[in-house]
mmCIF file of C-alpha atoms in Angstrom:
data_model
loop_
_atom_site.group_PDB
_atom_site.id
_atom_site.type_symbol
_atom_site.label_atom_id
_atom_site.label_comp_id
_atom_site.label_asym_id
_atom_site.label_seq_id
_atom_site.Cartn_x
_atom_site.Cartn_y
_atom_site.Cartn_z
ATOM 1 C CA MET A 1 48.990 -30.390 8.971
ATOM 2 C CA LYS A 2 52.547 -30.851 7.791
ATOM 3 C CA VAL A 3 54.831 -32.479 10.312
ATOM 4 C CA LYS A 4 58.303 -31.201 10.903
ATOM 5 C CA THR A 5 60.526 -31.070 7.857
ATOM 6 C CA ALA A 6 63.203 -33.072 9.629
ATOM 7 C CA LEU A 7 60.875 -36.053 9.741
ATOM 8 C CA LEU A 8 59.897 -36.030 6.084
ATOM 9 C CA ALA A 9 63.113 -37.562 4.891
ATOM 10 C CA THR A 10 63.964 -41.186 5.474
ATOM 11 C CA ALA A 11 67.608 -40.866 6.391
ATOM 12 C CA LEU A 12 68.218 -37.474 7.954
ATOM 13 C CA THR A 13 70.818 -37.250 10.676
ATOM 14 C CA THR A 14 71.567 -34.688 13.300
ATOM 15 C CA ALA A 15 74.835 -32.803 13.433
ATOM 16 C CA ALA A 16 75.968 -35.327 16.012
ATOM 17 C CA GLY A 17 75.214 -38.149 13.622
ATOM 18 C CA ALA A 18 72.178 -39.600 15.401
ATOM 19 C CA THR A 19 69.566 -41.000 13.043
ATOM 20 C CA PHE A 20 66.007 -39.696 13.237
ATOM 21 C CA ALA A 21 63.276 -42.201 14.045
ATOM 22 C CA GLN A 22 62.207 -44.309 11.106
ATOM 23 C CA GLU A 23 59.337 -45.973 12.957
ATOM 24 C CA VAL A 24 56.944 -45.241 15.793
ATOM 25 C CA THR A 25 55.377 -47.957 17.924
ATOM 26 C CA VAL A 26 51.724 -47.209 18.706
ATOM 27 C CA MET A 27 49.844 -49.345 21.233
ATOM 28 C CA SER A 28 46.052 -49.606 21.174
ATOM 29 C CA TRP A 29 43.219 -51.956 22.086
ATOM 30 C CA GLY A 30 42.920 -54.184 19.007
ATOM 31 C CA GLY A 31 40.089 -55.244 16.736
ATOM 32 C CA ALA A 32 37.875 -52.754 14.935
ATOM 33 C CA TYR A 33 39.229 -49.905 17.050
ATOM 34 C CA THR A 34 42.841 -50.421 16.029
ATOM 35 C CA LYS A 35 41.707 -50.845 12.421
ATOM 36 C CA SER A 36 40.000 -47.434 12.562
ATOM 37 C CA GLN A 37 43.241 -45.883 13.770
ATOM 38 C CA VAL A 38 45.338 -47.665 11.166
ATOM 39 C CA GLU A 39 43.117 -46.353 8.368
ATOM 40 C CA ALA A 40 42.623 -42.813 9.694
ATOM 41 C CA TYR A 41 46.008 -42.140 11.307
ATOM 42 C CA HIS A 42 48.743 -44.703 10.687
ATOM 43 C CA LYS A 43 48.580 -45.047 6.913
ATOM 44 C CA PRO A 44 48.266 -41.297 6.183
ATOM 45 C CA PHE A 45 51.079 -40.489 8.628
ATOM 46 C CA THR A 46 53.406 -42.974 6.966
ATOM 47 C CA GLU A 47 52.424 -41.711 3.515
ATOM 48 C CA GLU A 48 53.204 -38.120 4.470
ATOM 49 C CA THR A 49 56.370 -38.688 6.519
ATOM 50 C CA GLY A 50 57.864 -41.974 5.390
ATOM 51 C CA ILE A 51 57.904 -43.068 9.037
ATOM 52 C CA LYS A 52 56.574 -46.586 9.587
ATOM 53 C CA ILE A 53 53.970 -47.174 12.293
ATOM 54 C CA VAL A 54 54.396 -50.429 14.219
ATOM 55 C CA SER A 55 50.941 -51.250 15.594
ATOM 56 C CA VAL A 56 50.713 -53.353 18.767
ATOM 57 C CA ASP A 57 47.742 -54.132 20.994
ATOM 58 C CA ALA A 58 47.080 -54.848 24.661
ATOM 59 C CA GLY A 59 44.074 -55.665 26.804
ATOM 60 C CA ASN A 60 44.686 -52.332 28.560
ATOM 61 C CA PRO A 61 47.672 -50.298 27.322
ATOM 62 C CA ALA A 62 48.065 -48.586 30.703
ATOM 63 C CA THR A 63 49.406 -51.822 32.194
ATOM 64 C CA PRO A 64 52.460 -52.295 29.932
ATOM 65 C CA ILE A 65 53.213 -48.560 30.081
ATOM 66 C CA LYS A 66 53.604 -48.720 33.851
ATOM 67 C CA ALA A 67 55.638 -51.936 33.695
ATOM 68 C CA GLN A 68 57.983 -50.689 30.969
ATOM 69 C CA VAL A 69 58.658 -47.281 32.477
ATOM 70 C CA GLU A 70 59.288 -48.692 35.942
ATOM 71 C CA ALA A 71 61.633 -51.305 34.447
ATOM 72 C CA GLY A 72 63.484 -48.660 32.432
ATOM 73 C CA ASN A 73 62.877 -50.628 29.234
ATOM 74 C CA VAL A 74 60.375 -48.656 27.153
ATOM 75 C CA SER A 75 59.460 -49.849 23.660
ATOM 76 C CA ILE A 76 56.122 -48.011 23.297
ATOM 77 C CA ASP A 77 56.199 -44.544 21.724
ATOM 78 C CA VAL A 78 52.483 -43.696 21.751
ATOM 79 C CA ALA A 79 49.615 -45.409 23.540
ATOM 80 C CA ASP A 80 45.854 -45.021 23.554
ATOM 81 C CA VAL A 81 44.530 -45.082 27.136
ATOM 82 C CA GLU A 82 41.377 -44.344 29.105
ATOM 83 C CA PHE A 83 40.938 -40.975 30.814
ATOM 84 C CA SER A 84 41.478 -42.038 34.413
ATOM 85 C CA ASP A 85 44.574 -44.028 33.424
ATOM 86 C CA ALA A 86 46.017 -41.029 31.559
ATOM 87 C CA VAL A 87 45.621 -38.802 34.618
ATOM 88 C CA ARG A 88 46.943 -41.430 37.030
ATOM 89 C CA LEU A 89 49.987 -42.298 34.921
ATOM 90 C CA CYS A 90 50.776 -38.603 34.504
ATOM 91 C CA ASP A 91 50.475 -37.984 38.253
ATOM 92 C CA GLU A 92 52.870 -40.898 38.851
ATOM 93 C CA GLY A 93 55.462 -39.369 36.522
ATOM 94 C CA LEU A 94 55.192 -42.196 33.999
ATOM 95 C CA LEU A 95 54.292 -40.033 30.984
ATOM 96 C CA GLU A 96 55.947 -37.274 29.007
ATOM 97 C CA GLU A 97 54.252 -33.890 29.170
ATOM 98 C CA ILE A 98 52.791 -32.745 25.857
ATOM 99 C CA ASP A 99 53.371 -29.233 24.559
ATOM 100 C CA LEU A 100 49.845 -28.354 23.442
ATOM 101 C CA SER A 101 51.189 -25.697 21.076
ATOM 102 C CA ILE A 102 52.075 -28.495 18.633
ATOM 103 C CA LEU A 103 48.386 -29.210 18.051
ATOM 104 C CA PRO A 104 46.996 -27.706 14.835
ATOM 105 C CA SER A 105 44.218 -25.149 14.858
ATOM 106 C CA ALA A 106 40.797 -25.884 13.389
ATOM 107 C CA PRO A 107 40.293 -25.126 9.674
ATOM 108 C CA ASP A 108 38.623 -21.805 10.562
ATOM 109 C CA GLY A 109 41.604 -20.788 12.684
ATOM 110 C CA THR A 110 40.134 -21.638 16.076
ATOM 111 C CA PRO A 111 43.039 -22.552 18.387
ATOM 112 C CA ALA A 112 43.211 -26.193 19.383
ATOM 113 C CA GLU A 113 42.618 -25.442 23.059
ATOM 114 C CA ASP A 114 39.251 -23.891 22.138
ATOM 115 C CA ASP A 115 38.333 -26.543 19.567
ATOM 116 C CA PHE A 116 38.769 -29.688 21.652
ATOM 117 C CA ILE A 117 35.791 -30.506 23.855
ATOM 118 C CA ASP A 118 36.063 -29.832 27.583
ATOM 119 C CA GLY A 119 38.508 -32.129 29.340
ATOM 120 C CA ALA A 120 40.073 -33.457 26.151
ATOM 121 C CA LEU A 121 43.450 -31.786 26.689
ATOM 122 C CA GLN A 122 45.545 -32.781 29.681
ATOM 123 C CA ASP A 123 49.144 -32.143 30.730
ATOM 124 C CA CYS A 124 50.270 -35.532 29.409
ATOM 125 C CA ALA A 125 47.450 -36.532 27.071
ATOM 126 C CA VAL A 126 45.404 -35.497 24.039
ATOM 127 C CA ALA A 127 41.977 -37.057 23.487
ATOM 128 C CA ASN A 128 40.982 -38.559 20.161
ATOM 129 C CA ILE A 129 37.556 -40.088 20.769
ATOM 130 C CA VAL A 130 34.461 -40.002 22.923
ATOM 131 C CA TRP A 131 33.233 -43.561 23.440
ATOM 132 C CA SER A 132 30.892 -45.317 25.771
ATOM 133 C CA THR A 133 30.262 -48.515 27.631
ATOM 134 C CA VAL A 134 26.797 -49.721 26.695
ATOM 135 C CA PHE A 135 25.017 -53.024 26.811
ATOM 136 C CA ALA A 136 23.794 -54.956 23.817
ATOM 137 C CA TYR A 137 21.844 -58.073 22.955
ATOM 138 C CA ASN A 138 21.449 -60.567 20.136
ATOM 139 C CA THR A 139 17.986 -60.038 18.650
ATOM 140 C CA GLU A 140 17.774 -63.725 17.690
ATOM 141 C CA ASN A 141 18.290 -64.912 21.266
ATOM 142 C CA VAL A 142 15.987 -62.572 23.208
ATOM 143 C CA SER A 143 12.208 -62.746 22.902
ATOM 144 C CA ASP A 144 11.533 -59.826 25.264
ATOM 145 C CA ALA A 145 13.891 -57.091 24.087
ATOM 146 C CA PRO A 146 15.583 -55.121 26.920
ATOM 147 C CA THR A 147 15.124 -51.367 26.953
ATOM 148 C CA THR A 148 16.659 -50.184 30.241
ATOM 149 C CA ILE A 149 19.786 -50.803 32.275
ATOM 150 C CA SER A 150 17.548 -52.414 34.904
ATOM 151 C CA ASP A 151 16.650 -55.121 32.379
ATOM 152 C CA PHE A 152 20.303 -56.093 32.136
ATOM 153 C CA PHE A 153 20.399 -56.998 35.829
ATOM 154 C CA ASP A 154 16.960 -58.676 35.875
ATOM 155 C CA THR A 155 17.433 -62.357 35.099
ATOM 156 C CA THR A 156 13.863 -63.113 36.159
ATOM 157 C CA LYS A 157 12.386 -60.871 33.480
ATOM 158 C CA ILE A 158 14.951 -61.881 30.846
ATOM 159 C CA PRO A 159 16.714 -65.144 31.758
ATOM 160 C CA GLY A 160 20.181 -65.989 30.535
ATOM 161 C CA LYS A 161 23.870 -65.261 30.961
ATOM 162 C CA ARG A 162 25.241 -61.707 31.086
ATOM 163 C CA GLY A 163 28.640 -60.541 29.860
ATOM 164 C CA LEU A 164 30.425 -57.997 32.059
ATOM 165 C CA ARG A 165 33.878 -56.441 31.891
ATOM 166 C CA LYS A 166 36.112 -57.861 34.591
ATOM 167 C CA SER A 167 36.636 -54.508 36.251
ATOM 168 C CA ALA A 168 35.033 -52.387 38.932
ATOM 169 C CA LYS A 169 34.917 -49.352 36.644
ATOM 170 C CA ALA A 170 31.628 -49.043 34.728
ATOM 171 C CA THR A 171 30.330 -52.256 36.331
ATOM 172 C CA LEU A 172 29.587 -50.592 39.672
ATOM 173 C CA GLU A 173 28.074 -47.480 38.091
ATOM 174 C CA MET A 174 25.746 -49.543 35.912
ATOM 175 C CA ALA A 175 24.688 -51.625 38.901
ATOM 176 C CA LEU A 176 23.673 -48.498 40.798
ATOM 177 C CA MET A 177 21.763 -47.046 37.848
ATOM 178 C CA ALA A 178 19.952 -50.360 37.497
ATOM 179 C CA ASP A 179 19.015 -50.065 41.166
ATOM 180 C CA GLY A 180 17.371 -46.705 40.584
ATOM 181 C CA VAL A 181 20.176 -44.232 41.312
ATOM 182 C CA ALA A 182 19.914 -41.201 39.028
ATOM 183 C CA SER A 183 22.917 -40.761 36.752
ATOM 184 C CA GLU A 184 23.810 -37.392 38.270
ATOM 185 C CA GLU A 185 23.929 -38.974 41.753
ATOM 186 C CA VAL A 186 25.904 -42.138 40.951
ATOM 187 C CA TYR A 187 29.333 -40.952 42.042
ATOM 188 C CA ASP A 188 28.026 -39.330 45.211
ATOM 189 C CA VAL A 189 26.460 -42.669 46.151
ATOM 190 C CA LEU A 190 29.495 -44.712 45.088
ATOM 191 C CA ASP A 191 31.694 -42.486 47.241
ATOM 192 C CA THR A 192 30.094 -43.959 50.374
ATOM 193 C CA ASP A 193 30.525 -47.383 51.967
ATOM 194 C CA GLU A 194 26.775 -47.860 51.784
ATOM 195 C CA GLY A 195 26.789 -47.057 48.072
ATOM 196 C CA VAL A 196 29.562 -49.545 47.345
ATOM 197 C CA ASP A 197 27.673 -52.205 49.317
ATOM 198 C CA ARG A 198 24.535 -51.373 47.332
ATOM 199 C CA ALA A 199 26.323 -51.834 44.007
ATOM 200 C CA PHE A 200 27.755 -55.198 45.023
ATOM 201 C CA ALA A 201 24.339 -56.296 46.284
ATOM 202 C CA VAL A 202 23.006 -55.773 42.741
ATOM 203 C CA LEU A 203 25.902 -57.788 41.322
ATOM 204 C CA ASP A 204 25.264 -60.541 43.882
ATOM 205 C CA LYS A 205 21.848 -61.159 42.305
ATOM 206 C CA ILE A 206 23.346 -62.136 38.940
ATOM 207 C CA LYS A 207 26.803 -63.385 40.001
ATOM 208 C CA ASP A 208 26.126 -66.976 38.942
ATOM 209 C CA ASP A 209 24.970 -65.792 35.509
ATOM 210 C CA ILE A 210 27.962 -63.583 34.674
ATOM 211 C CA VAL A 211 30.495 -64.380 31.949
ATOM 212 C CA TRP A 212 33.468 -62.073 32.455
ATOM 213 C CA TRP A 213 35.302 -60.441 29.557
ATOM 214 C CA GLU A 214 38.567 -58.530 29.460
ATOM 215 C CA ALA A 215 39.213 -57.632 25.798
ATOM 216 C CA GLY A 216 36.921 -55.443 23.692
ATOM 217 C CA ALA A 217 36.580 -58.075 20.969
ATOM 218 C CA GLN A 218 35.000 -60.586 23.354
ATOM 219 C CA PRO A 219 31.457 -59.207 23.927
ATOM 220 C CA PRO A 220 30.386 -59.268 20.238
ATOM 221 C CA GLN A 221 31.679 -62.816 19.975
ATOM 222 C CA LEU A 222 29.931 -63.908 23.181
ATOM 223 C CA LEU A 223 26.680 -62.446 21.840
ATOM 224 C CA ALA A 224 27.090 -63.914 18.364
ATOM 225 C CA ASP A 225 27.863 -67.370 19.771
ATOM 226 C CA GLY A 226 24.879 -67.266 22.128
ATOM 227 C CA GLU A 227 27.067 -67.678 25.203
ATOM 228 C CA VAL A 228 25.323 -64.670 26.741
ATOM 229 C CA VAL A 229 21.968 -63.033 25.989
ATOM 230 C CA MET A 230 23.258 -59.576 26.893
ATOM 231 C CA SER A 231 26.674 -58.049 27.457
ATOM 232 C CA THR A 232 28.229 -54.757 28.347
ATOM 233 C CA ALA A 233 30.557 -53.655 25.560
ATOM 234 C CA TYR A 234 32.279 -50.724 23.935
ATOM 235 C CA ASN A 235 29.707 -49.165 21.632
ATOM 236 C CA GLY A 236 32.043 -49.143 18.616
ATOM 237 C CA ARG A 237 32.654 -52.884 18.866
ATOM 238 C CA ILE A 238 28.926 -53.597 18.705
ATOM 239 C CA PHE A 239 28.528 -51.183 15.803
ATOM 240 C CA ASN A 240 31.269 -52.964 13.876
ATOM 241 C CA ALA A 241 29.770 -56.394 14.519
ATOM 242 C CA ALA A 242 26.258 -55.250 13.591
ATOM 243 C CA ILE A 243 27.021 -53.106 10.541
ATOM 244 C CA ALA A 244 30.314 -54.356 9.126
ATOM 245 C CA GLU A 245 29.784 -58.039 9.986
ATOM 246 C CA SER A 246 25.949 -58.161 9.751
ATOM 247 C CA GLN A 247 25.517 -59.706 13.196
ATOM 248 C CA PRO A 248 21.991 -59.371 14.698
ATOM 249 C CA LEU A 249 23.169 -57.212 17.592
ATOM 250 C CA GLU A 250 21.365 -54.213 19.054
ATOM 251 C CA VAL A 251 22.690 -51.498 21.390
ATOM 252 C CA VAL A 252 20.673 -50.278 24.364
ATOM 253 C CA TRP A 253 21.818 -46.734 25.140
ATOM 254 C CA ASP A 254 20.039 -46.407 28.495
ATOM 255 C CA GLY A 255 22.658 -46.277 31.244
ATOM 256 C CA GLN A 256 25.597 -45.742 28.899
ATOM 257 C CA ILE A 257 28.829 -44.429 30.441
ATOM 258 C CA LEU A 258 30.659 -41.847 28.346
ATOM 259 C CA ASP A 259 34.429 -41.623 28.394
ATOM 260 C CA PHE A 260 37.478 -40.357 26.500
ATOM 261 C CA ASP A 261 40.400 -42.230 25.061
ATOM 262 C CA LEU A 262 43.591 -40.217 24.826
ATOM 263 C CA PHE A 263 47.015 -40.482 23.247
ATOM 264 C CA VAL A 264 49.968 -40.480 25.650
ATOM 265 C CA VAL A 265 53.750 -40.835 25.336
ATOM 266 C CA PRO A 266 55.414 -43.058 27.965
ATOM 267 C CA LYS A 267 58.325 -41.516 29.879
ATOM 268 C CA GLY A 268 61.519 -42.435 28.068
ATOM 269 C CA ALA A 269 59.827 -43.336 24.774
ATOM 270 C CA PRO A 270 62.615 -44.193 22.310
ATOM 271 C CA ASN A 271 61.155 -42.006 19.547
ATOM 272 C CA LYS A 272 59.670 -39.166 21.577
ATOM 273 C CA GLU A 273 59.915 -36.432 18.926
ATOM 274 C CA ALA A 274 58.282 -38.522 16.215
ATOM 275 C CA ALA A 275 55.665 -39.671 18.747
ATOM 276 C CA MET A 276 54.671 -36.072 19.405
ATOM 277 C CA ASP A 277 54.439 -35.435 15.664
ATOM 278 C CA PHE A 278 52.214 -38.478 15.282
ATOM 279 C CA ILE A 279 49.857 -37.172 17.981
ATOM 280 C CA ALA A 280 49.666 -33.713 16.411
ATOM 281 C CA PHE A 281 49.011 -35.228 12.987
ATOM 282 C CA SER A 282 46.397 -37.697 14.203
ATOM 283 C CA THR A 283 44.347 -35.241 16.247
ATOM 284 C CA ASP A 284 43.750 -32.591 13.610
ATOM 285 C CA THR A 285 40.168 -31.894 12.555
ATOM 286 C CA GLN A 286 40.095 -34.058 9.440
ATOM 287 C CA ARG A 287 41.872 -37.104 10.894
ATOM 288 C CA LEU A 288 39.483 -37.318 13.845
ATOM 289 C CA ALA A 289 36.518 -37.083 11.484
ATOM 290 C CA ASP A 290 38.108 -39.745 9.286
ATOM 291 C CA GLN A 291 38.313 -42.187 12.181
ATOM 292 C CA ALA A 292 34.588 -41.770 12.783
ATOM 293 C CA SER A 293 33.935 -43.173 9.306
ATOM 294 C CA TRP A 294 35.462 -46.461 10.462
ATOM 295 C CA ILE A 295 33.930 -46.840 13.933
ATOM 296 C CA SER A 296 31.129 -45.155 15.872
ATOM 297 C CA TYR A 297 33.190 -43.133 18.327
ATOM 298 C CA GLY A 298 32.745 -39.374 18.451
ATOM 299 C CA PRO A 299 35.673 -37.082 17.580
ATOM 300 C CA ALA A 300 37.196 -35.100 20.444
ATOM 301 C CA ARG A 301 37.255 -31.855 18.402
ATOM 302 C CA LYS A 302 34.181 -29.695 17.824
ATOM 303 C CA SER A 303 35.253 -28.842 14.283
ATOM 304 C CA SER A 304 35.289 -32.532 13.338
ATOM 305 C CA GLY A 305 31.564 -33.008 13.978
ATOM 306 C CA ASP A 306 30.260 -31.619 10.701
ATOM 307 C CA LEU A 307 32.794 -33.685 8.758
ATOM 308 C CA VAL A 308 31.544 -37.006 10.130
ATOM 309 C CA GLY A 309 29.598 -38.630 7.341
ATOM 310 C CA ILE A 310 29.150 -42.116 5.972
ATOM 311 C CA PHE A 311 30.578 -45.381 7.289
ATOM 312 C CA SER A 312 33.183 -47.087 5.146
ATOM 313 C CA ASP A 313 30.419 -49.320 3.735
ATOM 314 C CA GLY A 314 29.342 -46.276 1.718
ATOM 315 C CA SER A 315 25.751 -46.195 2.984
ATOM 316 C CA THR A 316 25.429 -46.075 6.780
ATOM 317 C CA GLU A 317 25.028 -42.601 8.290
ATOM 318 C CA MET A 318 27.340 -42.467 11.298
ATOM 319 C CA ALA A 319 25.708 -39.663 13.303
ATOM 320 C CA PRO A 320 22.857 -41.723 14.862
ATOM 321 C CA HIS A 321 25.357 -44.337 16.046
ATOM 322 C CA MET A 322 27.521 -41.889 17.976
ATOM 323 C CA PRO A 323 27.267 -42.091 21.778
ATOM 324 C CA THR A 324 26.966 -38.301 21.798
ATOM 325 C CA ALA A 325 23.891 -38.250 19.528
ATOM 326 C CA GLU A 326 21.092 -36.417 21.346
ATOM 327 C CA ALA A 327 18.738 -39.386 21.147
ATOM 328 C CA ASN A 328 21.305 -41.573 22.931
ATOM 329 C CA LEU A 329 21.933 -39.275 25.890
ATOM 330 C CA GLY A 330 18.642 -39.669 27.758
ATOM 331 C CA ASN A 331 20.125 -41.535 30.726
ATOM 332 C CA ALA A 332 23.845 -41.231 30.146
ATOM 333 C CA LEU A 333 26.584 -40.967 32.756
ATOM 334 C CA VAL A 334 29.889 -39.209 32.102
ATOM 335 C CA ASN A 335 32.771 -41.121 33.667
ATOM 336 C CA ASP A 336 34.208 -39.188 36.609
ATOM 337 C CA PHE A 337 37.931 -39.654 36.002
ATOM 338 C CA GLU A 338 38.892 -37.886 39.241
ATOM 339 C CA PHE A 339 36.776 -40.355 41.205
ATOM 340 C CA TRP A 340 38.545 -43.297 39.574
ATOM 341 C CA VAL A 341 42.006 -41.798 39.981
ATOM 342 C CA ASP A 342 41.296 -41.697 43.736
ATOM 343 C CA LYS A 343 39.281 -44.892 44.105
ATOM 344 C CA ASP A 344 40.598 -47.278 41.433
ATOM 345 C CA THR A 345 42.886 -49.331 43.686
ATOM 346 C CA GLU A 346 40.448 -49.486 46.589
ATOM 347 C CA LEU A 347 37.409 -50.492 44.546
ATOM 348 C CA ASN A 348 39.244 -52.993 42.376
ATOM 349 C CA GLU A 349 40.629 -54.684 45.510
ATOM 350 C CA ARG A 350 37.054 -54.961 46.768
ATOM 351 C CA PHE A 351 35.934 -56.172 43.351
ATOM 352 C CA ASN A 352 38.651 -58.850 43.146
ATOM 353 C CA ALA A 353 37.860 -60.044 46.640
ATOM 354 C CA TRP A 354 34.188 -60.308 45.684
ATOM 355 C CA LEU A 355 35.115 -62.300 42.578
ATOM 356 C CA ALA A 356 37.133 -64.745 44.655
ATOM 357 C CA ASN A 357 34.286 -65.508 47.067
#
């Protein structure tokens, strides 16, 4: 897709004399994920438009968005956020609405709204990837290889430290699945006081063996260093460590939690027009497929699927490593973003209180 002609030049001015944006600040999560975006989106966008992309990272981009908008001092133009955060920030009036008509059609002419998978397009957000929280282990440090989410929470069967994200989200769902709750019933159970108590009771059993992580780059390092025998992680981070860095890490797909990441524009972004052009450019069919050659996250457009091929190493087929591969969906849970929009504050307060005790 060609972006607007006005943005192709490097020194165009409006009739009023205001200079068009010459750079766009894009905030993401760091590590292999940011690298995949730099290669698939940032570099091609700059090559086509002449607009520089300033890449910055955060532990969770939703946090600085809220702080900057509320302070009236916004420096972020585009950010990559999780689904529930995108909906919550939009509901709070902290994001710009996105005119979905700017999104390019699929190569066969299918309109964007019919080409993106269900849920991928929101009032203030456009999805780029489908990713998942999984758990993984170092094959050199585990004699009895885990196969189910229950094994993660069973330190009698497989002794050793566990890595867990320092957040209620995903942690509580996995605890319930480990305790025998069917994936399709998890949110119904977690929506009750008894269900919340049940999830924390599972966590109580391994509390002394937990190493908490907050950034996506930490779990592969914890596993590689032998600080934990198993850790929850973002599936793409484990893929990168195992394939690109030849670490002896293995993903267990049982109990995975599927989610979207989406591009958003903070309210008052200094380069709003160029930010919207960046989103339209980066979420066309080919760009989303290109990202999947750098990291094992599934594209958010249906038309991108057949274009996903070989990893950037030139030999690894990407399809089996996607969280959406049929073989990996046997006991998968799709994150209920509406549940977390409603319950995020309440459950994280409970989670933080539990941590402190």
